[in-house]
XYZ file of C-alpha atoms in Angstrom:
332
model
C 77.476 -42.669 -34.646
C 77.577 -39.076 -36.150
C 80.424 -37.418 -37.205
C 80.945 -34.932 -34.365
C 82.148 -32.406 -36.940
C 79.842 -30.862 -39.635
C 82.138 -30.014 -42.384
C 84.728 -33.606 -41.464
C 80.845 -34.313 -43.773
C 81.384 -32.671 -46.795
C 82.385 -33.359 -49.685
C 86.951 -33.282 -50.342
C 85.283 -30.243 -52.880
C 83.521 -28.901 -50.870
C 85.673 -28.617 -48.058
C 88.198 -27.187 -50.320
C 85.955 -24.857 -52.519
C 85.209 -23.590 -48.587
C 88.238 -23.379 -47.826
C 88.835 -21.319 -49.907
C 86.667 -18.784 -49.561
C 87.765 -19.261 -45.713
C 91.360 -17.801 -46.914
C 89.951 -14.636 -49.206
C 87.369 -13.265 -46.853
C 90.723 -13.549 -44.001
C 92.927 -11.921 -47.036
C 89.936 -9.120 -47.915
C 88.936 -8.084 -44.425
C 92.712 -8.270 -43.162
C 93.950 -5.506 -45.954
C 90.761 -3.903 -45.429
C 91.148 -3.269 -41.726
C 95.038 -0.876 -43.035
C 92.578 1.719 -45.118
C 91.749 2.489 -41.018
C 95.860 3.768 -39.773
C 96.388 4.891 -44.171
C 93.326 7.424 -44.196
C 92.569 8.545 -40.615
C 95.416 8.162 -39.046
C 95.193 11.831 -36.856
C 91.991 9.718 -35.299
C 92.652 8.703 -31.754
C 93.105 4.786 -30.672
C 89.222 5.025 -29.757
C 87.953 6.335 -32.382
C 89.603 3.831 -34.987
C 88.673 1.298 -32.888
C 85.060 1.882 -32.872
C 85.884 2.354 -37.249
C 87.718 -1.130 -37.842
C 84.577 -2.912 -35.945
C 82.529 -0.702 -38.359
C 84.432 -2.017 -41.079
C 84.854 -5.472 -39.902
C 81.042 -5.796 -38.886
C 80.069 -4.642 -42.870
C 82.633 -6.769 -44.267
C 80.818 -9.721 -41.986
C 77.548 -9.544 -43.694
C 78.108 -8.792 -47.346
C 80.824 -11.661 -47.102
C 77.937 -13.845 -46.066
C 75.393 -12.251 -48.584
C 77.968 -12.917 -51.510
C 78.551 -16.727 -50.400
C 75.315 -17.185 -49.780
C 73.515 -15.590 -53.469
C 76.809 -15.974 -55.239
C 79.229 -19.125 -54.365
C 76.564 -20.989 -52.504
C 79.189 -21.901 -50.663
C 79.607 -21.126 -46.605
C 83.135 -20.471 -45.588
C 84.040 -22.495 -42.762
C 84.324 -21.073 -39.411
C 87.541 -23.004 -38.067
C 89.222 -21.832 -41.803
C 88.527 -18.345 -40.951
C 90.403 -18.537 -37.487
C 93.106 -20.978 -38.182
C 94.124 -17.837 -41.143
C 93.264 -15.664 -38.957
C 95.983 -16.494 -36.901
C 98.773 -17.553 -39.474
C 98.061 -13.476 -41.244
C 99.124 -12.160 -37.865
C 101.764 -14.900 -37.912
C 102.668 -13.728 -41.166
C 102.841 -10.146 -40.041
C 104.346 -10.373 -37.156
C 107.888 -13.136 -39.407
C 108.211 -10.343 -41.933
C 107.017 -6.818 -40.681
C 106.916 -7.057 -36.307
C 110.125 -8.270 -36.055
C 112.858 -6.726 -37.594
C 111.973 -4.412 -34.167
C 111.301 -6.487 -31.101
C 113.942 -8.083 -29.309
C 114.809 -12.062 -29.959
C 113.193 -12.964 -26.912
C 109.819 -11.772 -27.247
C 109.762 -13.718 -30.862
C 110.788 -16.881 -29.318
C 107.555 -16.874 -26.824
C 105.378 -15.512 -30.060
C 106.801 -17.915 -31.592
C 106.242 -21.041 -29.299
C 102.959 -19.089 -28.335
C 101.525 -19.918 -31.963
C 102.676 -23.268 -32.346
C 101.073 -23.781 -28.899
C 97.593 -22.374 -30.690
C 97.172 -24.347 -33.983
C 98.294 -27.535 -32.044
C 95.408 -26.169 -29.659
C 93.857 -25.335 -32.471
C 93.637 -28.369 -34.292
C 93.369 -30.790 -31.183
C 89.229 -29.105 -29.696
C 88.505 -29.034 -34.125
C 89.220 -33.486 -35.051
C 88.842 -34.440 -31.306
C 86.353 -36.610 -29.161
C 83.848 -33.823 -27.352
C 82.248 -36.507 -25.258
C 79.529 -38.318 -28.385
C 77.538 -41.459 -26.184
C 77.001 -43.827 -28.138
C 72.930 -45.116 -28.066
C 71.451 -48.422 -29.510
C 70.415 -48.217 -33.161
C 66.769 -49.589 -32.610
C 65.950 -46.569 -30.445
C 67.770 -43.993 -32.720
C 64.880 -42.844 -35.395
C 61.779 -42.817 -32.283
C 64.650 -40.325 -29.650
C 66.090 -38.458 -33.451
C 62.488 -37.453 -34.716
C 61.524 -35.619 -30.704
C 64.519 -34.015 -29.944
C 64.473 -32.279 -33.908
C 60.199 -31.416 -33.074
C 59.964 -27.712 -31.670
C 58.070 -28.451 -28.960
C 60.228 -30.671 -27.940
C 58.419 -33.570 -25.017
C 59.958 -34.388 -21.596
C 57.721 -36.548 -19.991
C 58.880 -39.957 -18.494
C 58.598 -41.574 -21.005
C 60.927 -39.689 -23.515
C 63.973 -39.415 -19.972
C 63.005 -43.150 -19.774
C 63.665 -43.468 -23.546
C 66.850 -41.358 -23.281
C 67.791 -43.170 -20.550
C 67.758 -46.181 -22.355
C 68.776 -45.763 -25.893
C 72.696 -45.337 -24.535
C 74.412 -47.929 -24.325
C 75.046 -49.617 -20.873
C 79.195 -49.604 -21.531
C 79.514 -45.877 -22.163
C 78.240 -44.828 -18.752
C 80.860 -44.967 -15.873
C 79.395 -45.137 -12.476
C 81.063 -41.773 -11.508
C 81.046 -40.257 -13.798
C 77.879 -36.458 -15.823
C 75.522 -38.097 -14.905
C 73.334 -39.008 -16.996
C 70.019 -36.064 -16.776
C 73.201 -33.228 -18.211
C 73.605 -36.217 -21.561
C 72.303 -33.615 -24.074
C 71.657 -33.094 -27.837
C 73.246 -31.665 -30.477
C 71.092 -30.411 -33.012
C 74.283 -28.991 -34.995
C 76.596 -32.427 -34.889
C 72.990 -34.246 -34.253
C 74.657 -36.407 -31.767
C 74.622 -37.227 -27.298
C 77.102 -34.827 -25.793
C 78.601 -36.301 -22.656
C 79.078 -33.014 -20.523
C 77.417 -30.549 -23.339
C 78.351 -27.048 -22.692
C 78.049 -25.614 -26.173
C 78.182 -25.648 -30.227
C 81.100 -24.239 -30.585
C 80.945 -22.316 -34.161
C 83.862 -21.158 -33.716
C 86.007 -24.987 -33.520
C 83.863 -26.310 -35.444
C 82.280 -29.075 -33.002
C 80.744 -29.271 -29.666
C 82.490 -28.558 -26.924
C 81.229 -31.413 -24.120
C 82.889 -33.575 -20.687
C 86.303 -34.248 -23.046
C 87.473 -31.389 -24.577
C 86.107 -28.607 -22.179
C 89.195 -28.624 -19.623
C 90.766 -27.623 -23.417
C 88.376 -25.128 -24.478
C 89.553 -22.921 -21.933
C 93.070 -23.200 -22.219
C 92.449 -22.399 -25.733
C 90.631 -19.144 -24.698
C 93.282 -18.366 -22.844
C 96.292 -19.008 -25.321
C 94.369 -16.452 -27.459
C 93.991 -13.565 -25.453
C 97.557 -14.504 -24.645
C 98.559 -14.523 -28.797
C 96.611 -11.311 -28.752
C 98.339 -9.560 -26.282
C 101.719 -10.904 -27.026
C 101.212 -9.387 -30.273
C 99.751 -6.010 -29.394
C 102.722 -5.132 -27.391
C 105.348 -6.495 -29.913
C 103.285 -4.650 -32.650
C 103.220 -2.044 -30.429
C 106.792 -1.422 -29.660
C 107.237 -1.869 -33.709
C 105.187 1.393 -33.617
C 106.902 2.553 -31.141
C 110.204 2.414 -32.708
C 108.897 3.534 -36.780
C 108.285 6.405 -35.209
C 110.766 7.541 -33.111
C 113.103 6.897 -36.092
C 110.775 8.744 -38.267
C 112.870 7.404 -41.509
C 109.230 7.361 -43.931
C 105.831 8.050 -41.935
C 104.825 4.648 -40.684
C 101.124 5.098 -42.696
C 102.424 5.912 -45.761
C 103.991 2.348 -46.207
C 102.026 -0.906 -46.214
C 104.397 -1.965 -44.134
C 103.890 0.429 -41.171
C 99.741 0.542 -41.965
C 99.761 -3.687 -41.604
C 100.969 -3.627 -38.462
C 98.450 -0.670 -37.065
C 95.962 -2.395 -38.569
C 97.253 -6.235 -36.978
C 97.216 -3.951 -34.010
C 93.678 -2.865 -34.414
C 92.700 -6.396 -35.061
C 94.181 -7.670 -31.729
C 92.498 -5.700 -29.106
C 89.649 -6.032 -30.700
C 89.607 -9.532 -30.262
C 91.225 -9.325 -27.130
C 88.275 -7.178 -26.210
C 85.208 -9.805 -26.744
C 87.443 -13.313 -25.883
C 88.663 -11.744 -22.023
C 84.405 -11.585 -21.788
C 83.170 -14.053 -23.156
C 86.964 -15.912 -21.069
C 85.189 -13.860 -18.039
C 81.151 -15.719 -18.174
C 83.031 -19.533 -18.662
C 84.506 -19.045 -16.181
C 81.427 -18.176 -13.909
C 80.045 -20.965 -15.047
C 82.151 -23.696 -14.377
C 82.724 -21.637 -10.717
C 78.548 -22.739 -10.260
C 78.961 -26.317 -12.258
C 76.591 -25.201 -15.026
C 76.769 -25.253 -18.229
C 75.748 -22.031 -21.053
C 73.052 -24.745 -22.658
C 71.201 -25.142 -19.384
C 72.119 -21.695 -18.125
C 69.825 -20.413 -20.943
C 67.293 -23.397 -21.355
C 66.841 -23.783 -17.712
C 62.867 -24.420 -18.479
C 63.674 -27.334 -20.326
C 65.258 -29.853 -18.532
C 63.680 -30.235 -14.798
C 66.452 -30.810 -12.962
C 67.505 -26.974 -13.111
C 62.985 -26.117 -12.041
C 62.286 -26.329 -8.831
C 57.270 -25.807 -8.986
C 56.305 -22.061 -6.664
C 53.050 -20.682 -5.783
C 54.101 -17.155 -5.914
C 50.652 -16.309 -4.458
C 47.985 -17.886 -2.073
C 45.946 -17.485 -4.462
C 47.124 -19.309 -7.355
C 45.956 -21.931 -8.742
C 48.848 -22.835 -10.533
C 52.505 -23.440 -10.219
C 55.559 -21.772 -11.957
C 58.993 -22.809 -12.245
C 61.677 -20.735 -11.006
C 65.612 -21.071 -11.396
C 67.589 -23.130 -8.839
C 70.688 -25.713 -9.740
C 71.142 -28.551 -8.757
C 74.979 -28.629 -9.636
C 75.999 -25.724 -7.549
C 78.566 -27.362 -4.454
C 80.299 -24.539 -4.098
C 83.253 -22.259 -5.803
C 85.743 -24.289 -4.670
C 84.243 -27.672 -5.645
C 82.994 -26.920 -8.532
C 86.287 -26.138 -9.643
C 87.552 -29.233 -8.003
C 85.661 -31.100 -10.378
C 85.919 -29.319 -13.413
C 89.369 -30.024 -13.582
C 89.011 -33.432 -12.641
C 86.786 -34.803 -15.352
C 86.745 -38.415 -16.210
C 87.211 -39.487 -20.163
């Protein structure tokens, strides 16, 4: 079976160079954000957040261009996530921690440790790979890589026969929910989506961990927002030196802006995945339902219509409580 992690197939030199590019990109992004409080300190929080978002998008576009045409090396998204966590953690330890209580500091440090451990687990963990027989691999991959994927009875039979029987427990997710990931080039049981941020698929074996990590990221960033806000408030009350005139003060403000932006989109992302769990549908199934026969209900909308049009139906929805129970009791 092919490796679940695209970047693990790289050579050690390419892996190291990609990690270095990720580190440089994080440093440039985070230190560039300090320009917002330094030059726009009189702006409202909403205006500073808007400027920060525009600046990050500009740096991201410029960084992508440089990586493709100058360095010819792609950054690693998991390394990018990891270095961002370390950067915020470092600002907390060197700057913010001095003005907050020991309890807040202990809580935040513990959250960061758990988050990094969870990140390592999901990046290098098995999302639910399904073994397949060597004799049908070539034909199977050719069908999956083609632009128009066949969904005939013969092709579906080929898919079912290709998997090793001992890899499919009787009471597992139905065979129809084993999907192909073109990034990992592997079949995943309970496939939800390929997560670029973690460099791995989200499937039956790590879906619960994925949800826990989403909650963990929101909690860590929310805790940092609270800690940095406390630091900024106390510093302004003392007013010994203008906070925006020092690098440490700008770092505290800019990392708070970064954390707020992260929480905003991550909460929406978390809400979407909670909704999918409640109705028992995967992200891939929601986007590509017209490729999966079990989600198609052929209907004749008009009496004079000579053909049937597919409309969406969810055969896996068993009610919110049952769906949540099924999600929490998924077996490896």
